[in-house]
Coordinates of C-alpha atoms in Angstrom, one line a residue:
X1 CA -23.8 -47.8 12.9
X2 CA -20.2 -47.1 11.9
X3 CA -21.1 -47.0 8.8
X4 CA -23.9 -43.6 9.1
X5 CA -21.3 -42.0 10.8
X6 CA -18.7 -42.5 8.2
X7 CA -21.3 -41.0 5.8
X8 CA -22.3 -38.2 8.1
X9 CA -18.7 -37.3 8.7
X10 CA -18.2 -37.5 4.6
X11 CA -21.3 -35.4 4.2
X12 CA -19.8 -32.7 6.6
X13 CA -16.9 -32.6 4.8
X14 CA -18.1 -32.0 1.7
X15 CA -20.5 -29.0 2.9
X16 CA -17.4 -27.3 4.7
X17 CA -15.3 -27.6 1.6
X18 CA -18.1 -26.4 -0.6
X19 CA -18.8 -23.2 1.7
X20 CA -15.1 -22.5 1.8
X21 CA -14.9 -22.6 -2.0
X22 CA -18.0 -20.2 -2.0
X23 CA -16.0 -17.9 -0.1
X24 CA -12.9 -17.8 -1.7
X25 CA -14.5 -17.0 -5.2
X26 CA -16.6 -13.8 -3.4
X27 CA -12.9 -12.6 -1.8
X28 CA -11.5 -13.3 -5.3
X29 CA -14.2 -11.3 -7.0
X30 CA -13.6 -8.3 -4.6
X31 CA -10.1 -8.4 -4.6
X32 CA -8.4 -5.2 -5.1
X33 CA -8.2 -4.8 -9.6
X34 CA -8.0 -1.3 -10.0
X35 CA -5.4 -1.9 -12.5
X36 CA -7.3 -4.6 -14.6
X37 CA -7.5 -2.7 -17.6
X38 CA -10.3 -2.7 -20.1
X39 CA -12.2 -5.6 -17.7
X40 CA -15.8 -5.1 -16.2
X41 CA -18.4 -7.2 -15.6
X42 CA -16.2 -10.3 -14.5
X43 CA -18.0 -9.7 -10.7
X44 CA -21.3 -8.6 -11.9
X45 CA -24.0 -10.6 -10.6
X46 CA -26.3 -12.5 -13.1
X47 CA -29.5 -10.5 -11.2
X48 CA -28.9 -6.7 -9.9
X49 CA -31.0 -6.0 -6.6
X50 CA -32.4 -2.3 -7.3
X51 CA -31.8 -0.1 -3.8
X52 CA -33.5 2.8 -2.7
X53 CA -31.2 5.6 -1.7
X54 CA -32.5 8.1 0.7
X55 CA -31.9 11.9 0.6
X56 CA -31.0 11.8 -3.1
X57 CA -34.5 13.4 -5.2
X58 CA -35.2 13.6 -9.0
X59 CA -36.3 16.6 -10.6
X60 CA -38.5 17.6 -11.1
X61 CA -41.1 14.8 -9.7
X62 CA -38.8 14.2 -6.5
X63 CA -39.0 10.2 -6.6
X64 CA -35.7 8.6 -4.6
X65 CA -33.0 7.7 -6.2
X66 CA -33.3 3.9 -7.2
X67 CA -30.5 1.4 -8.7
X68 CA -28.6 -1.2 -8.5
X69 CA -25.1 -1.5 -6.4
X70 CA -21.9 -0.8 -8.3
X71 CA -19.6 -3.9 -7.6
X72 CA -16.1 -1.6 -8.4
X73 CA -16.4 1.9 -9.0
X74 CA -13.7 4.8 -10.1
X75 CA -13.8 8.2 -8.4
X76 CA -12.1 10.4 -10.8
X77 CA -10.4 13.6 -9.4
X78 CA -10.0 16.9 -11.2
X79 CA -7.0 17.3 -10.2
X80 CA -3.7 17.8 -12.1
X81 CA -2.6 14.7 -11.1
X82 CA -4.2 13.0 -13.6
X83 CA -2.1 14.4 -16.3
X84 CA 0.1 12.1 -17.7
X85 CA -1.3 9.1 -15.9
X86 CA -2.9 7.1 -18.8
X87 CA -5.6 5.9 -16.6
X88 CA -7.9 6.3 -18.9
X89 CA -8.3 2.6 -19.8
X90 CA -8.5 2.0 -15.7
X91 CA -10.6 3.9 -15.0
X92 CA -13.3 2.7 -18.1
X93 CA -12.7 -0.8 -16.9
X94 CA -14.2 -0.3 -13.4
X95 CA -18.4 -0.8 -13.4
X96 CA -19.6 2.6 -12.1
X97 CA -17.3 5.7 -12.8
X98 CA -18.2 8.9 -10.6
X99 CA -16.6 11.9 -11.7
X100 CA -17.4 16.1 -10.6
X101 CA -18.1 19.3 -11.8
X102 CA -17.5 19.9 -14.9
X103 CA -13.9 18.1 -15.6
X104 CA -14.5 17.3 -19.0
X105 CA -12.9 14.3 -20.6
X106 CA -12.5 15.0 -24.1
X107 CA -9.0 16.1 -24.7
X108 CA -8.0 13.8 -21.8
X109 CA -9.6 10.4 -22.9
X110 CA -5.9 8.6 -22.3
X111 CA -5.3 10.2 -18.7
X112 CA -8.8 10.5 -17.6
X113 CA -11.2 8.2 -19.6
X114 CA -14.5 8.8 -21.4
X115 CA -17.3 7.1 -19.1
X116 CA -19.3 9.1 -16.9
X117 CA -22.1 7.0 -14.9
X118 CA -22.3 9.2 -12.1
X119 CA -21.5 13.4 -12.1
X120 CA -21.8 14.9 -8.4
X121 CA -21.7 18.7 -9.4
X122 CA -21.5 21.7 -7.2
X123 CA -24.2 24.2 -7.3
X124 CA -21.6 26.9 -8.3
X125 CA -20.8 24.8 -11.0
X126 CA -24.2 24.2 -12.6
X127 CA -23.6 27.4 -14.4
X128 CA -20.5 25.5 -16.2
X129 CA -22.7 22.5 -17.0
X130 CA -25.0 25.3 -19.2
X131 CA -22.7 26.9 -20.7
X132 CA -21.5 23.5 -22.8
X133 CA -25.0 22.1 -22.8
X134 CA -24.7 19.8 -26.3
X135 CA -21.5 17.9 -24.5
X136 CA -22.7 17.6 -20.7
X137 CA -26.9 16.9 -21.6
X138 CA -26.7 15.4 -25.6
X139 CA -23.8 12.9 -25.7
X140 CA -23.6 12.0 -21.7
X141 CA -27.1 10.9 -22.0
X142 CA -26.6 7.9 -19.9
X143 CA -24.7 10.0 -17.1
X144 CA -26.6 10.4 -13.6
X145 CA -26.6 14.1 -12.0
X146 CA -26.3 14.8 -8.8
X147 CA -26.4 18.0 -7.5
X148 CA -25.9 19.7 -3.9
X149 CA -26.4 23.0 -2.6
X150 CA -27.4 25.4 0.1
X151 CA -31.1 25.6 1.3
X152 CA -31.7 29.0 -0.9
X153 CA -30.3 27.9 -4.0
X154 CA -31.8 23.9 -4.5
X155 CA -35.2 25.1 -2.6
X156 CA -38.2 23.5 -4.6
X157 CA -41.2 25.0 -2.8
X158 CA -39.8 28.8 -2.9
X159 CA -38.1 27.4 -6.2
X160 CA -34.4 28.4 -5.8
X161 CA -32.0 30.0 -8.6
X162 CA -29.8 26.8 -8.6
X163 CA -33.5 24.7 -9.1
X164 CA -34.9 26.7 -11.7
X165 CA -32.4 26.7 -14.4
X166 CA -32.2 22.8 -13.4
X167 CA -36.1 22.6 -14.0
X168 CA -35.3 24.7 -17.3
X169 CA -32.0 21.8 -18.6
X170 CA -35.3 19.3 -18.1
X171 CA -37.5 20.5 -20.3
X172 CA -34.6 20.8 -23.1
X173 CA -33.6 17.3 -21.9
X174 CA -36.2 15.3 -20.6
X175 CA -34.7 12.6 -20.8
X176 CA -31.8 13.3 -18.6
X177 CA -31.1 11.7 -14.7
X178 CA -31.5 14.4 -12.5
X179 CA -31.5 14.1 -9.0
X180 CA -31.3 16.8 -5.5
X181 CA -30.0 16.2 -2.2
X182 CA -32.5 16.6 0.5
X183 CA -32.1 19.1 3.5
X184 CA -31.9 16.5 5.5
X185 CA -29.0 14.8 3.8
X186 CA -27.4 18.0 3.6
X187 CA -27.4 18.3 7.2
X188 CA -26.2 14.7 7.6
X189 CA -23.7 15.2 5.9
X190 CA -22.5 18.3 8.1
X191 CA -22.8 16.3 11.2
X192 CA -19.9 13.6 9.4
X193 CA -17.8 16.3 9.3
X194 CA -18.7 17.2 12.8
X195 CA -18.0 13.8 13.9
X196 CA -15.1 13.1 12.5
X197 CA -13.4 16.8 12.9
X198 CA -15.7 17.5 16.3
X199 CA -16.0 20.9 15.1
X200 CA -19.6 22.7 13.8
X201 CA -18.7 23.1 10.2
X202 CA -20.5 26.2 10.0
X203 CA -18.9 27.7 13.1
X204 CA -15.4 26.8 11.7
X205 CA -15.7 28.7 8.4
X206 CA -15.8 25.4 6.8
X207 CA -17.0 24.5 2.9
X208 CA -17.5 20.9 2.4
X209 CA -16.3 19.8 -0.9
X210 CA -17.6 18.2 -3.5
X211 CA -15.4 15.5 -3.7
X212 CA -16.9 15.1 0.0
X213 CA -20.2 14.6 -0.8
X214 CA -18.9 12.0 -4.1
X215 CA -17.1 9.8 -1.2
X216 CA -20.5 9.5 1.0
X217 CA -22.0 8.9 -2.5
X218 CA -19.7 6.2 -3.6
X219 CA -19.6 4.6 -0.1
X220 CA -23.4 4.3 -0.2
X221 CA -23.2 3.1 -3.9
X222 CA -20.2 1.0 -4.4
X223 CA -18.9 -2.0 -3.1
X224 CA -15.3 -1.4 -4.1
X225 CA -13.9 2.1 -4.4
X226 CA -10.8 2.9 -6.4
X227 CA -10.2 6.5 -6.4
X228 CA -7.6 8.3 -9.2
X229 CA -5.7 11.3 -8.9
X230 CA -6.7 12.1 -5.0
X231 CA -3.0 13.0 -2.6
X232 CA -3.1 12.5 1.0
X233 CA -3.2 14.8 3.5
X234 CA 0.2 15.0 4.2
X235 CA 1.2 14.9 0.3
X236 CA 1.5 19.1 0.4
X237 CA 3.7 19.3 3.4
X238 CA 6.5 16.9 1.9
X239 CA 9.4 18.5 -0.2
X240 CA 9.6 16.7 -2.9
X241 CA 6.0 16.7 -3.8
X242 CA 5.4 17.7 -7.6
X243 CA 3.7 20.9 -8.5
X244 CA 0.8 20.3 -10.6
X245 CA -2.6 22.6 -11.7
X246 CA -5.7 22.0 -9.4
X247 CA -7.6 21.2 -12.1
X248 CA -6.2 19.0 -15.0
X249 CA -8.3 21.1 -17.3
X250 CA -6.6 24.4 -16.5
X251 CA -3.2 23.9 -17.5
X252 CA -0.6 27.4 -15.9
X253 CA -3.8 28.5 -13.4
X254 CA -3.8 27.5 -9.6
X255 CA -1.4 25.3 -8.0
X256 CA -3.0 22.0 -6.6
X257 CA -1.0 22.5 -3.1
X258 CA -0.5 26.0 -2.7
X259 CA -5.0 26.3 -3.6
X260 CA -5.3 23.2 -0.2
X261 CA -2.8 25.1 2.3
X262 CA -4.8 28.1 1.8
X263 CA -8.3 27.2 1.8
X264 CA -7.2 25.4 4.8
X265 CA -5.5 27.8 6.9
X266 CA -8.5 30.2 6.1
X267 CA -10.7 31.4 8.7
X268 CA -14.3 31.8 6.7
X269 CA -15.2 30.1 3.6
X270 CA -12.1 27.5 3.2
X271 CA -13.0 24.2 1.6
X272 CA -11.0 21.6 4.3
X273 CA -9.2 19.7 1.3
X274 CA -6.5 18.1 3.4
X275 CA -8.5 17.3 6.5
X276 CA -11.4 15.6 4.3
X277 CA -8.4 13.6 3.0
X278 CA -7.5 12.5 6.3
X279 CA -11.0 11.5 7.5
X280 CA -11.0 9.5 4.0
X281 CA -8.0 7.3 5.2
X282 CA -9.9 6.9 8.2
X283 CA -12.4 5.2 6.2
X284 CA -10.4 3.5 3.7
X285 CA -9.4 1.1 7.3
X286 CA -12.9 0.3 7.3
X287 CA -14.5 -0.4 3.9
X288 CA -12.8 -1.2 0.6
X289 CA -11.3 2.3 -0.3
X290 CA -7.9 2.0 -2.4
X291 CA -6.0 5.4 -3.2
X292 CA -4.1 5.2 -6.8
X293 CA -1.8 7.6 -8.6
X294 CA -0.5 8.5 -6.3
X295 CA -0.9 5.5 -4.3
X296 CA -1.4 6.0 -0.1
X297 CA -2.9 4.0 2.2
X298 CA -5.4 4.4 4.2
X299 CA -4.1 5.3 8.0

């Protein structure tokens, strides 16, 4: 009898130290490695689970959006802070990189990097897109599109302005990603900002930006989020912040901080740059958000 119970107790021993080793290697795999330059794939797993993702649509047959998880992905900003940074390496090391608009990245391949898995692009800036068609639809084959916009312009019934030159880039590129956000995920994304602001975004005079829809994006997509270039909310009240361009591709235009304190303080049509990047920290307590160049925490 003593005997079993020896070999039951070894038994249980070896299944707890088994399932604790199991665990440490997942932590390990999802540790923070935003700096690991020129690695990917070390957390991959051998067989990617394709997920459905509501309220994202592909033009023009408007099938979901379906794909795997990213384990680690980058969320490259467009602003100036990148300059300088020699990220570029960084940022290509991370699995899934999500970038907007039209920040290009040749010219900035050191600061910035050169993959693109994922561009989330404004309806005011599909007109930028066009304009350098061979170098946003021929050599970023491989890059996914999504693209948000008001009711009027991304209609596909009453075919809106913003849809029809999108219908247009697919029959030039047919075999480009391009996918919609739904009504519906439109207006769930207002009713984040509501929550987390408690004021109607529409009411307030508010814009939501597009680095606010590539956050809901990335949190619905990514397992681990590293985001470049991106200041905190309180970065443009300190006085010794340093004065850079608000976009890293237009060198002597706007001011990053002086284009946030006025969009913010304005009473119709202000983009809420510095309270989006407060709700951000908010989430960066709860899921695996880490803020680099400059670095912040999430508060």
């Amino acid at each position: 009898m003593k005997m079993l119970v020896r070999l039951f107790l070894m038994l249980v021993c070896v299944m707890v130290v088994t399932m604790l080793c199991l665990l440490l290697c997942s932590h390990t795999c999802l540790r923070p490695c935003c700096w690991a330059l020129g690695e990917r794939g070390d957390c991959t797993p051998s067989a990617s689970t394709i997920h459905s993702f509501q309220g994202y649509i592909r033009v023009p047959d408007g099938k979901p959006l379906e794909r795997a998880l990213c384990r680690r992905c980058a969320i490259v900003s467009s602003s100036g802070q990148m300059l300088g940074s020699r990220l570029g390496q960084a940022i290509d090391g991370q699995e899934c990189v999500l970038r907007m608009n039209h920040a290009p990245t040749a010219g900035y391949e050191e600061d910035v990097g050169i993959r693109s898995t994922v561009r989330v692009v404004s309806h005011t800036s599909v007109p930028l897109l066009l304009k350098n068609q061979p170098y946003f639809f021929q050599q970023s084959q491989e890059t996914l599109y999504i693209i948000w916009g008001p009711a009027k312009k991304m209609n596909r019934e009453k075919i809106g302005s913003t849809y029809r030159a999108l219908l247009k880039v697919m029959e030039t590129y047919p075999h480009l990603q391009i996918y919609t956000l739904t009504e519906e995920k439109m207006a769930y994304c207002d009713d984040v900002f509501q929550n987390e602001t408690g004021k109607n975004r529409m009411k307030s005079g508010s814009f939501l930006s597009t680095g606010w829809f590539t956050m809901i994006l990335a949190m619905e997509l990514c397992e681990q989020i590293c985001v470049f270039g991106m200041v905190s909310d309180s970065y443009c009240r300190e006085k010794n912040h340093s004065s850079v361009p608000y976009h890293y591709f237009e060198k002597g235009r706007l001011d990053e901080c002086r284009m946030y304190l006025v969009h913010e303080q304005a009473h119709r049509a202000g983009h809420r740059f510095i309270t989006e990047k407060a709700i951000f920290a908010r989430w960066a307590k709860r899921r695996n958000i880490i803020f680099t160049h400059p670095s912040w925490a999430g508060e």
